[in-house]
């Protein structure tokens, strides 16, 4: 290592352990390279020296990236944001967030990928590779159990060891395969111990079990006690706080922390500085190309949820656009992820006109009280009545950091806009700008089309127009379940704002929960429509070894449209001796299939597809027995099915050898 810790004094080492301002590490008066960090997950959010946010390319939020189910696009997303980082001398991007969407009320769901750990971890891994292949570091966050925003710095989130490993640590485990330069610890206590002080979680689990080799940085203000966090192997307290260094020094002087413990934490910072210095920074996209990347990802992340023959639009018909202002679309949620773009949006009706479609708009911006809409909206209703179809731009209650939602319904006045408009026109299409699942029960049966736009970045209007006109065949699929109502969700309406939030649903999060209870949902995890219709056939499962299988199947595009299809591979443990979900996503593929063509798709399943976490042994187990492999285009569909029988060898702990068929054990 270039930097020899022996050449640093104790004071210098302690100074390194605390940020010198909001975004920088200490340079020890020029002795070391200073590191600059910046948010955020859907675009660079750099505060300039004047405190103002510099403009950057506003990419789709990670919830929209997740709806693409496209590993290549997750990588491209990271590559694109990294260009802005290199251009602005940012060394570490504070992203991606992989916290599991346990409740649709969580204010930061827009910033996260999914309710499923495999989808979240797999796409996060690609995003990290995309950023770091440009010589910029990442910060995998928020480690861990930061699954809602209410009292996030106080409520202790508590779950059992099996749930922790199978659900909440799993996305970190998968994403760590990309070697993120840093991991950011979360604000909240986990099982009663603040994450910043939690040596078991920050060292024994994160490093020894999940294999993390980089540096741990606190969330901003998450450190409760400076020397305790250093003992827990958290290297960098952010941001600067005036007593930060003294607190560690006093801990050392009082014998609460040793120089060896300080050295261990400091070494991770020195290694990070070396990574920053040795990495080859590169820029490969122009500003326009970055914008086009934002469009490309938005196009594949927008999900067609309903289409009763109204999409794509028809050039011979007349459309009226209303609702919220399409000239200033909501493209991100609030908080540290909200970056600033200088991109100038165009109104959707004008963009459709440029494509040869007949669209007009009143652009009534729905005010807080409904009267505005009704009074100045009479002309709107008249126009709605005289049109062949109406397109409504609809904003759900905004998702934002530090705030959870109180409901998953649209505001009453917004629902009324939809239901009133449906009285005047039978072909209403809703463009839904929402950061997480929405209860549509009040209007879904009245409208003919729904596009879940999400918070889709600065390319959103081009993406919408390309899908509405049929230039792009929609291929997005839900990365979180849309329940029929909040009371149907595992956490229900209870805002558990006592000091402890017990994850009583255990491993049954998201579709795992609705499957277990055989509950109907509005739209299932993994669901999304296309202008094509795809059929699956000829499933074949090839055994490569006792725990490795090759799964192949045909997908046929029975339409005149070329289209991309996301195929999802679930595994069901038929004979498990303990309760397991009905099925669990273990692989997925996104493939372009030309009109009327058939493509044979092959994916691999390894031992991780079959194991469960056995708390009694504190590790993963593969139990002998039958497993079903389910292949389809959604988590609830007419699956192709195959059954396999696994007879894993038994592992003898005393001799650490595999002895005979029976239980099979591996650490990771
Ligand atoms: C915030 C967020 C974190 C962000 C950091 C810096 O509180 O929790 O995601 O990266 O502070 O803004």
XYZ file of C-alpha atoms and ligand atoms in Angstrom:
680
model
C 0.000 0.000 0.000
C 1.356 3.419 -0.975
C 0.407 5.083 2.281
C 2.246 3.713 5.286
C 0.132 4.178 8.374
C 3.331 4.117 10.440
C 4.217 7.532 9.032
C 1.076 9.043 10.567
C 0.900 10.317 14.112
C -1.942 9.146 16.353
C -3.530 12.599 16.092
C -3.364 12.478 12.300
C -4.936 9.021 12.276
C -7.794 10.134 14.507
C -8.323 13.253 12.366
C -8.823 11.016 9.323
C -11.762 9.264 10.981
C -14.063 12.311 10.787
C -15.126 14.308 7.728
C -13.801 17.881 7.485
C -17.103 19.246 6.115
C -20.277 17.859 4.552
C -18.637 16.023 1.690
C -14.845 15.703 2.143
C -12.354 13.599 4.072
C -9.323 15.248 5.657
C -6.180 15.704 3.546
C -4.049 16.011 6.725
C -2.874 19.395 5.495
C -2.096 18.117 2.021
C -0.316 14.952 3.143
C -3.068 12.812 1.587
C -5.469 13.175 -1.321
C -8.797 14.494 -0.107
C -11.830 12.401 -1.092
C -15.047 14.026 -2.222
C -18.354 12.230 -1.896
C -21.727 13.194 -3.351
C -25.231 11.882 -3.720
C -27.166 10.324 -5.362
C -28.699 7.253 -6.835
C -30.506 8.806 -9.816
C -27.996 11.396 -10.841
C -25.163 13.450 -9.396
C -26.379 15.815 -6.687
C -23.286 17.845 -5.965
C -23.434 20.887 -3.750
C -21.181 23.542 -5.267
C -19.015 25.787 -3.061
C -21.878 28.284 -3.147
C -24.125 25.636 -1.577
C -26.183 25.369 -4.757
C -26.787 21.980 -6.411
C -24.932 21.761 -9.738
C -26.952 20.617 -12.749
C -26.509 17.050 -13.886
C -28.348 14.437 -15.916
C -31.412 13.418 -13.950
C -31.708 9.677 -14.530
C -34.722 7.500 -13.712
C -34.948 6.624 -10.017
C -33.850 3.137 -8.988
C -37.460 1.981 -8.653
C -37.847 2.671 -12.401
C -34.478 1.068 -13.170
C -35.751 -1.981 -11.287
C -38.917 -2.034 -13.405
C -36.702 -2.493 -16.474
C -35.472 -5.874 -15.101
C -32.558 -5.105 -17.440
C -29.038 -5.776 -16.120
C -27.424 -3.980 -19.065
C -29.499 -0.850 -18.388
C -28.626 -0.904 -14.676
C -24.976 -0.950 -15.745
C -25.604 1.843 -18.270
C -27.327 3.880 -15.543
C -24.205 3.656 -13.385
C -21.932 4.469 -16.333
C -24.005 7.551 -17.189
C -24.064 9.001 -13.672
C -20.340 8.319 -13.327
C -19.651 10.663 -16.249
C -21.186 13.558 -14.296
C -19.136 12.498 -11.254
C -15.853 12.512 -13.181
C -16.717 15.861 -14.748
C -17.349 17.300 -11.272
C -14.382 15.703 -9.471
C -16.552 13.506 -7.314
C -14.661 10.429 -6.123
C -17.444 8.417 -4.472
C -21.123 8.380 -5.455
C -23.353 7.761 -2.426
C -25.440 5.094 -4.086
C -27.098 2.655 -4.739
C -29.711 2.070 -2.057
C -30.857 -1.557 -1.819
C -33.189 -1.508 1.166
C -36.088 -3.914 0.689
C -39.557 -2.440 0.089
C -41.254 -3.880 3.150
C -44.117 -1.365 3.106
C -45.437 0.839 0.278
C -45.626 3.648 2.863
C -41.845 4.014 2.987
C -40.962 7.510 1.811
C -37.788 6.348 0.077
C -39.188 3.428 -1.909
C -38.622 5.474 -5.072
C -34.901 5.322 -4.313
C -34.783 1.564 -3.854
C -35.107 -1.354 -6.271
C -37.554 -3.946 -5.035
C -39.426 -6.052 -2.503
C -37.355 -8.976 -3.765
C -33.711 -9.372 -2.675
C -32.499 -11.138 -5.840
C -33.887 -8.484 -8.188
C -32.568 -5.692 -5.953
C -29.118 -7.198 -5.434
C -28.613 -8.251 -9.045
C -29.408 -4.805 -10.479
C -27.469 -3.018 -7.732
C -24.437 -5.142 -8.591
C -24.625 -4.051 -12.233
C -25.108 -0.399 -11.237
C -22.016 -0.546 -8.979
C -19.966 -2.145 -11.749
C -21.154 0.579 -14.126
C -20.089 3.393 -11.822
C -16.799 1.864 -10.675
C -15.710 0.873 -14.181
C -15.428 4.633 -14.750
C -13.048 5.036 -11.800
C -15.680 6.399 -9.425
C -16.485 4.667 -6.130
C -19.920 3.802 -4.787
C -21.556 3.531 -1.387
C -23.921 0.590 -1.057
C -26.632 1.756 1.336
C -28.273 1.883 3.852
C -26.844 -1.060 5.718
C -29.261 -2.227 7.073
C -32.973 -2.631 7.914
C -33.677 0.997 6.969
C -37.090 0.160 5.545
C -39.072 3.232 6.466
C -38.391 6.856 7.274
C -40.500 7.594 10.337
C -38.153 8.166 13.283
C -35.414 6.481 11.259
C -32.764 7.599 13.745
C -34.553 6.174 16.742
C -36.830 3.206 16.062
C -35.056 -0.123 16.497
C -35.908 -2.384 13.594
C -35.971 -5.967 14.728
C -36.135 -9.213 12.828
C -35.046 -12.807 13.333
C -31.733 -14.112 11.994
C -33.272 -16.121 9.167
C -35.288 -13.127 7.898
C -32.220 -10.923 8.179
C -30.158 -13.264 6.003
C -32.774 -14.439 3.495
C -34.362 -11.022 2.871
C -32.591 -7.910 4.220
C -28.907 -8.859 3.910
C -29.348 -10.752 0.636
C -29.298 -7.663 -1.671
C -26.111 -6.513 0.072
C -24.619 -10.008 -0.270
C -25.275 -10.048 -4.018
C -24.229 -6.415 -4.625
C -20.976 -6.903 -2.659
C -19.881 -9.260 -5.458
C -19.231 -5.998 -7.365
C -16.778 -4.854 -4.649
C -18.326 -1.485 -3.793
C -15.628 0.821 -2.484
C -17.779 1.746 0.514
C -20.873 0.678 2.408
C -22.967 3.269 4.210
C -24.357 2.236 7.583
C -27.911 3.233 8.334
C -29.251 5.525 11.053
C -31.442 3.017 12.803
C -30.704 0.533 15.542
C -30.949 -3.120 14.494
C -32.236 -5.415 17.228
C -31.548 -2.665 19.740
C -27.998 -1.668 18.733
C -27.343 1.412 16.601
C -25.817 0.323 13.315
C -22.965 2.798 13.713
C -21.949 1.072 16.960
C -22.838 -2.429 15.784
C -19.571 -4.365 15.531
C -21.364 -7.668 15.014
C -23.214 -6.297 11.975
C -20.451 -4.032 10.627
C -17.644 -6.498 11.029
C -18.657 -10.062 11.770
C -21.583 -10.068 9.330
C -20.692 -7.464 6.716
C -17.036 -8.443 6.386
C -16.708 -12.019 7.600
C -19.994 -13.357 6.222
C -20.874 -11.125 3.280
C -17.267 -10.646 2.197
C -17.186 -6.836 2.102
C -13.613 -5.520 1.762
C -14.049 -1.771 1.487
C -14.612 1.090 3.895
C -17.673 1.709 6.062
C -18.952 5.297 6.134
C -21.761 6.457 8.391
C -24.957 7.868 7.083
C -24.826 11.589 7.608
C -25.263 12.064 11.328
C -25.729 8.374 12.113
C -22.781 8.118 14.548
C -23.948 8.302 18.152
C -20.579 7.863 19.813
C -17.339 8.435 17.962
C -15.061 5.900 19.596
C -17.719 3.175 19.741
C -18.259 3.419 15.986
C -14.532 3.123 15.360
C -14.460 0.021 17.566
C -17.298 -1.327 15.425
C -15.053 -0.881 12.384
C -16.871 2.135 10.973
C -14.015 4.171 9.445
C -15.509 7.501 8.470
C -17.941 9.642 10.444
C -19.797 12.014 8.172
C -20.348 14.872 8.085
C -17.913 17.001 10.115
C -18.933 17.563 13.698
C -16.859 19.783 15.979
C -16.420 17.265 18.825
C -15.934 14.268 16.496
C -12.137 14.019 16.745
C -12.046 14.850 20.466
C -14.585 12.113 21.206
C -12.299 9.472 19.681
C -9.213 10.952 21.338
C -10.927 10.857 24.730
C -12.038 7.286 24.130
C -8.397 6.388 23.456
C -7.097 8.296 26.484
C -9.705 6.588 28.678
C -8.554 3.215 27.387
C -11.902 2.565 25.691
C -10.275 2.104 22.292
C -6.795 0.899 21.311
C -4.410 2.286 18.715
C -4.728 -1.049 16.913
C -8.482 -0.513 16.571
C -7.847 3.013 15.292
C -5.273 1.700 12.815
C -7.707 -0.905 11.477
C -10.312 1.778 10.737
C -7.723 4.174 9.290
C -6.296 1.532 6.967
C -9.645 1.241 5.187
C -9.545 4.996 4.536
C -5.963 4.798 3.225
C -6.993 1.926 0.935
C -9.918 4.030 -0.331
C -7.609 6.971 -1.031
C -5.361 4.650 -3.010
C -8.328 3.334 -5.012
C -9.319 6.919 -5.807
C -5.765 7.819 -6.838
C -5.141 4.672 -8.858
C -8.480 4.499 -10.644
C -8.551 5.536 -14.288
C -11.288 8.133 -14.575
C -13.061 8.276 -17.884
C -15.982 9.986 -19.548
C -17.659 8.314 -22.510
C -20.966 10.094 -23.066
C -21.710 13.622 -24.196
C -24.429 15.482 -22.330
C -26.922 14.628 -25.080
C -25.928 10.971 -24.988
C -26.460 10.943 -21.219
C -29.913 12.377 -21.793
C -30.619 9.703 -24.390
C -29.517 7.054 -21.895
C -32.055 8.511 -19.467
C -34.753 8.165 -22.142
C -33.702 4.592 -22.944
C -33.893 3.477 -19.317
C -37.190 5.303 -18.724
C -38.715 3.638 -21.804
C -37.957 0.187 -20.380
C -38.853 1.136 -16.809
C -42.342 2.460 -17.525
C -44.881 -0.318 -16.889
C -48.039 -0.794 -18.952
C -50.511 -1.983 -16.308
C -53.796 -1.747 -18.220
C -54.618 -1.474 -21.906
C -58.194 -2.125 -22.968
C -57.526 -1.463 -26.629
C -56.581 2.196 -26.222
C -52.802 1.961 -26.749
C -50.870 2.626 -28.860
C -52.665 5.846 -29.846
C -54.337 6.159 -33.224
C -53.334 8.971 -35.609
C -56.904 9.246 -36.831
C -58.266 9.989 -33.371
C -58.421 13.155 -31.303
C -56.892 13.139 -27.817
C -57.218 15.586 -24.962
C -54.492 15.813 -22.339
C -55.260 17.050 -18.860
C -54.368 16.711 -15.196
C -51.023 17.866 -13.861
C -48.599 19.963 -15.827
C -46.730 17.734 -18.300
C -44.290 20.591 -18.946
C -42.883 20.133 -15.440
C -43.227 16.423 -14.739
C -42.238 14.949 -11.388
C -38.987 13.116 -12.197
C -37.651 12.245 -8.732
C -38.676 12.015 -5.120
C -37.568 14.434 -2.428
C -34.450 14.508 -0.284
C -30.812 13.641 -0.916
C -31.649 11.826 -4.175
C -33.217 14.890 -5.788
C -30.673 16.065 -8.338
C -31.142 19.119 -10.575
C -31.442 19.062 -14.331
C -31.358 21.998 -16.720
C -33.238 19.974 -19.306
C -36.184 21.914 -20.771
C -39.353 19.807 -20.935
C -41.926 20.076 -23.664
C -45.665 19.588 -23.181
C -46.892 16.137 -24.118
C -49.589 17.372 -26.513
C -47.054 19.395 -28.506
C -44.713 16.397 -28.599
C -47.525 14.150 -29.835
C -48.426 16.720 -32.491
C -44.801 16.614 -33.702
C -45.290 12.867 -34.182
C -48.393 13.442 -36.293
C -50.955 12.757 -33.580
C -53.921 14.984 -32.882
C -53.670 16.074 -29.242
C -54.710 19.221 -27.423
C -54.344 20.191 -23.825
C -55.885 22.590 -21.341
C -53.020 21.964 -18.995
C -55.210 22.697 -16.022
C -52.795 22.325 -13.171
C -54.849 20.682 -10.471
C -54.830 23.102 -7.604
C -55.107 22.028 -4.003
C -58.819 22.478 -3.965
C -60.859 20.789 -6.602
C -62.969 23.870 -7.343
C -60.284 25.324 -9.639
C -60.494 22.265 -11.783
C -64.283 22.192 -11.834
C -64.668 25.888 -12.594
C -61.961 26.272 -15.196
C -62.268 22.581 -15.823
C -65.939 22.853 -17.374
C -64.184 23.655 -20.699
C -61.959 20.676 -19.925
C -64.906 18.369 -19.437
C -66.426 19.673 -22.651
C -63.172 19.007 -24.488
C -62.954 15.597 -22.854
C -66.475 14.840 -24.082
C -65.643 15.922 -27.642
C -62.419 13.865 -27.837
C -61.908 10.216 -28.784
C -59.630 9.683 -25.816
C -58.294 11.517 -22.759
C -54.778 11.229 -21.352
C -54.490 12.263 -17.696
C -51.154 13.223 -16.136
C -51.612 12.109 -12.527
C -49.232 12.751 -9.630
C -49.457 10.536 -6.562
C -48.485 11.985 -3.159
C -44.763 12.685 -3.442
C -42.237 10.184 -2.068
C -39.493 11.835 -0.042
C -36.663 11.045 2.345
C -37.428 11.471 6.048
C -41.173 11.221 5.389
C -43.380 8.165 5.102
C -46.683 8.265 3.268
C -49.901 8.205 5.243
C -51.855 6.457 2.532
C -51.231 4.633 -0.707
C -54.229 6.234 -2.370
C -54.192 9.297 -4.605
C -55.437 12.518 -3.053
C -59.238 12.601 -3.144
C -59.330 15.555 -5.539
C -57.011 13.728 -7.908
C -59.166 10.596 -7.820
C -62.117 12.861 -8.552
C -60.372 14.276 -11.609
C -60.129 10.738 -12.925
C -63.657 9.624 -12.062
C -65.240 12.882 -13.260
C -63.340 12.726 -16.555
C -64.498 9.148 -17.041
C -68.082 10.444 -16.967
C -67.327 12.491 -20.079
C -65.112 10.087 -21.985
C -64.943 6.313 -21.993
C -61.341 6.082 -23.180
C -59.305 7.549 -20.329
C -55.597 6.712 -20.097
C -53.803 7.495 -16.825
C -50.089 8.357 -16.773
C -49.248 7.670 -13.117
C -46.258 9.468 -11.587
C -45.773 7.580 -8.307
C -42.757 6.537 -6.237
C -44.324 3.327 -4.911
C -47.433 1.124 -5.049
C -50.793 2.894 -5.345
C -54.259 1.672 -4.309
C -56.242 2.272 -7.528
C -59.479 0.681 -6.316
C -61.408 3.964 -6.637
C -60.842 4.332 -10.383
C -59.039 1.444 -12.051
C -62.242 -0.103 -13.398
C -63.325 3.177 -14.938
C -60.215 3.827 -17.043
C -59.097 1.989 -20.141
C -55.330 2.408 -19.843
C -52.734 2.859 -17.094
C -49.039 3.529 -17.586
C -47.041 3.450 -14.350
C -44.465 6.135 -15.165
C -42.839 6.283 -11.714
C -40.181 8.944 -11.190
C -38.460 8.442 -14.510
C -35.881 11.209 -14.820
C -35.426 13.926 -17.432
C -36.138 11.609 -20.335
C -39.643 10.868 -19.087
C -41.680 12.796 -21.647
C -39.841 11.362 -24.634
C -40.238 7.904 -23.126
C -43.965 8.416 -22.579
C -44.504 9.717 -26.127
C -42.508 6.836 -27.637
C -44.668 4.334 -25.755
C -48.000 6.129 -26.397
C -47.271 6.309 -30.136
C -46.024 2.715 -30.334
C -42.501 3.741 -31.363
C -41.401 1.837 -28.259
C -43.058 -1.389 -27.219
C -43.405 -1.219 -23.392
C -41.421 -3.949 -21.570
C -41.359 -2.836 -17.927
C -42.531 -5.146 -15.142
C -43.363 -4.390 -11.510
C -40.532 -4.745 -9.020
C -43.016 -4.395 -6.176
C -46.518 -5.773 -5.674
C -49.445 -3.384 -6.083
C -51.828 -4.560 -3.324
C -55.589 -4.045 -3.417
C -55.346 -1.926 -0.279
C -52.927 -0.864 2.437
C -54.695 -3.116 4.931
C -53.747 -6.069 2.723
C -50.022 -5.402 3.160
C -47.837 -7.198 5.741
C -47.409 -4.010 7.776
C -50.959 -2.772 7.162
C -51.790 0.708 8.396
C -49.836 0.435 11.617
C -47.252 3.124 11.804
C -45.281 1.377 14.420
C -43.779 4.542 15.779
C -43.004 3.111 19.160
C -39.333 2.570 19.816
C -39.342 -0.880 18.240
C -40.632 -2.036 14.889
C -40.754 -5.825 14.890
C -40.749 -7.371 11.430
C -43.394 -9.866 12.480
C -44.061 -11.034 8.903
C -40.532 -12.507 8.876
C -39.425 -13.707 5.449
C -42.922 -13.205 4.031
C -42.297 -9.819 2.439
C -43.980 -8.613 -0.748
C -45.207 -11.382 -3.057
C -43.973 -13.952 -0.529
C -46.668 -12.611 1.823
C -49.532 -12.421 -0.652
C -48.688 -15.897 -1.969
C -48.574 -17.408 1.523
C -51.987 -15.954 2.359
C -53.270 -16.611 -1.173
C -54.353 -12.985 -1.241
C -55.552 -11.323 -4.424
C -53.532 -8.294 -5.435
C -54.216 -5.450 -7.851
C -51.087 -6.134 -9.929
C -48.606 -8.881 -8.963
C -44.846 -8.579 -8.598
C -43.222 -9.117 -11.995
C -46.352 -8.092 -13.943
C -46.308 -5.785 -16.960
C -48.094 -5.674 -20.321
C -46.625 -5.250 -23.791
C -48.020 -4.472 -27.234
C -46.864 -7.993 -28.055
C -48.147 -11.139 -26.460
C -45.642 -13.777 -25.536
C -46.120 -17.495 -24.970
C -43.760 -19.894 -23.201
C -43.057 -23.509 -24.115
C -40.572 -26.414 -24.121
C -39.113 -26.072 -20.634
C -36.026 -28.219 -20.134
C -33.943 -28.497 -16.940
C -30.455 -29.898 -17.391
C -28.580 -31.180 -14.327
C -24.979 -29.953 -14.350
C -24.253 -31.165 -10.823
C -26.205 -31.964 -7.674
C -26.807 -28.240 -7.121
C -26.290 -26.607 -10.497
C -28.939 -26.631 -13.224
C -29.444 -25.118 -16.651
C -33.021 -24.006 -17.318
C -34.042 -23.534 -20.969
C -37.369 -22.539 -22.474
C -38.903 -21.019 -25.610
C -40.595 -17.619 -25.743
C -42.702 -16.884 -28.813
C -43.774 -13.378 -29.802
C -47.269 -13.862 -31.252
C -47.670 -10.319 -32.547
C -46.666 -7.915 -35.296
C -44.545 -5.903 -32.846
C -40.902 -6.655 -32.020
C -40.790 -6.670 -28.243
C -38.685 -7.345 -25.164
C -39.922 -9.893 -22.643
C -38.829 -10.348 -19.035
C -38.953 -14.016 -18.095
C -38.847 -14.863 -14.400
C -37.592 -18.088 -12.846
C -38.978 -19.007 -9.423
C -38.065 -21.971 -7.222
C -40.427 -23.754 -4.868
C -39.095 -26.069 -2.149
C -41.783 -28.742 -2.222
C -40.655 -30.787 0.774
C -39.043 -28.219 3.071
C -39.053 -29.246 6.711
C -39.609 -25.623 7.719
C -41.920 -22.954 6.341
C -40.702 -21.463 3.080
C -42.377 -19.035 0.648
C -44.654 -20.513 -2.019
C -41.990 -19.522 -4.534
C -38.960 -17.264 -4.688
C -37.408 -15.405 -7.626
C -33.990 -16.913 -8.316
C -33.173 -15.733 -11.860
C -34.534 -13.585 -14.665
C -33.769 -12.672 -18.252
C -34.828 -9.894 -20.597
C -34.791 -10.758 -24.276
C -35.720 -9.037 -27.529
C -37.982 -11.299 -29.568
C -38.863 -10.229 -33.085
C -42.483 -10.295 -34.302
C -43.714 -13.866 -34.806
C -40.327 -15.257 -33.818
C -39.381 -17.747 -31.118
C -36.276 -17.445 -28.954
C -34.806 -20.126 -26.723
C -33.636 -18.677 -23.447
C -31.251 -20.367 -21.019
C -30.517 -19.344 -17.431
C -28.464 -21.023 -14.724
C -29.433 -21.912 -11.166
C -26.756 -22.647 -8.590
C -26.929 -23.872 -5.013
C -28.134 -20.445 -3.801
C -31.377 -21.067 -5.649
C -32.307 -23.919 -3.345
C -30.917 -23.182 0.119
C -32.544 -21.598 3.131
C -30.947 -20.020 6.172
C -30.866 -22.423 9.117
C -30.709 -20.309 12.264
C -29.807 -23.309 14.431
C -26.523 -23.617 12.519
C -26.180 -19.900 11.674
C -25.624 -20.700 8.029
C -27.249 -21.802 4.815
C -28.678 -25.262 4.268
C -29.754 -27.209 1.236
C -32.251 -29.815 2.292
C -32.760 -33.013 0.359
C -35.991 -33.295 -1.574
C -38.122 -32.166 -4.504
C -37.959 -28.655 -5.881
C -40.206 -27.124 -8.505
C -38.820 -24.728 -11.091
C -41.428 -22.252 -12.354
C -40.916 -20.118 -15.463
C -43.209 -17.310 -16.629
C -43.764 -13.625 -17.332
C -45.039 -12.627 -13.890
C -45.117 -13.972 -10.327
C -48.722 -14.963 -10.956
C -49.182 -16.628 -14.314
C -49.642 -19.939 -16.021
C -46.093 -21.156 -15.315
C -44.053 -23.712 -17.178
C -43.095 -26.193 -14.437
C -40.382 -28.783 -13.897
C -39.614 -30.862 -10.832
C -36.140 -31.933 -9.717
C -34.953 -34.032 -6.790
C -31.795 -32.959 -4.974
C -29.847 -35.353 -2.792
C -27.085 -33.162 -1.438
C -24.164 -34.694 0.390
C -23.928 -34.391 4.175
C -21.261 -32.202 5.681
C -19.435 -33.494 8.730
C -18.580 -30.510 10.917
C -15.926 -32.393 12.877
C -13.907 -33.504 9.868
C -15.078 -30.702 7.561
C -15.666 -33.240 4.833
C -18.660 -34.214 2.757
C -19.660 -37.703 3.885
C -22.923 -38.895 2.321
C -26.293 -37.812 1.026
C -28.349 -35.863 3.495
C -28.044 -32.237 4.549
C -25.625 -30.139 2.543
C -24.063 -27.042 3.951
C -22.134 -24.121 2.620
C -21.163 -20.776 4.050
C -21.970 -18.605 1.092
C -28.878 11.308 3.938
C -29.271 9.957 3.371
C -28.161 9.287 2.608
C -27.347 10.348 1.883
C -26.625 11.151 2.947
C -25.839 12.317 2.343
O -29.390 11.459 5.217
O -29.825 9.021 4.302
O -28.771 8.374 1.679
O -26.404 9.735 1.009
O -27.501 11.627 3.962
O -26.741 13.242 1.815
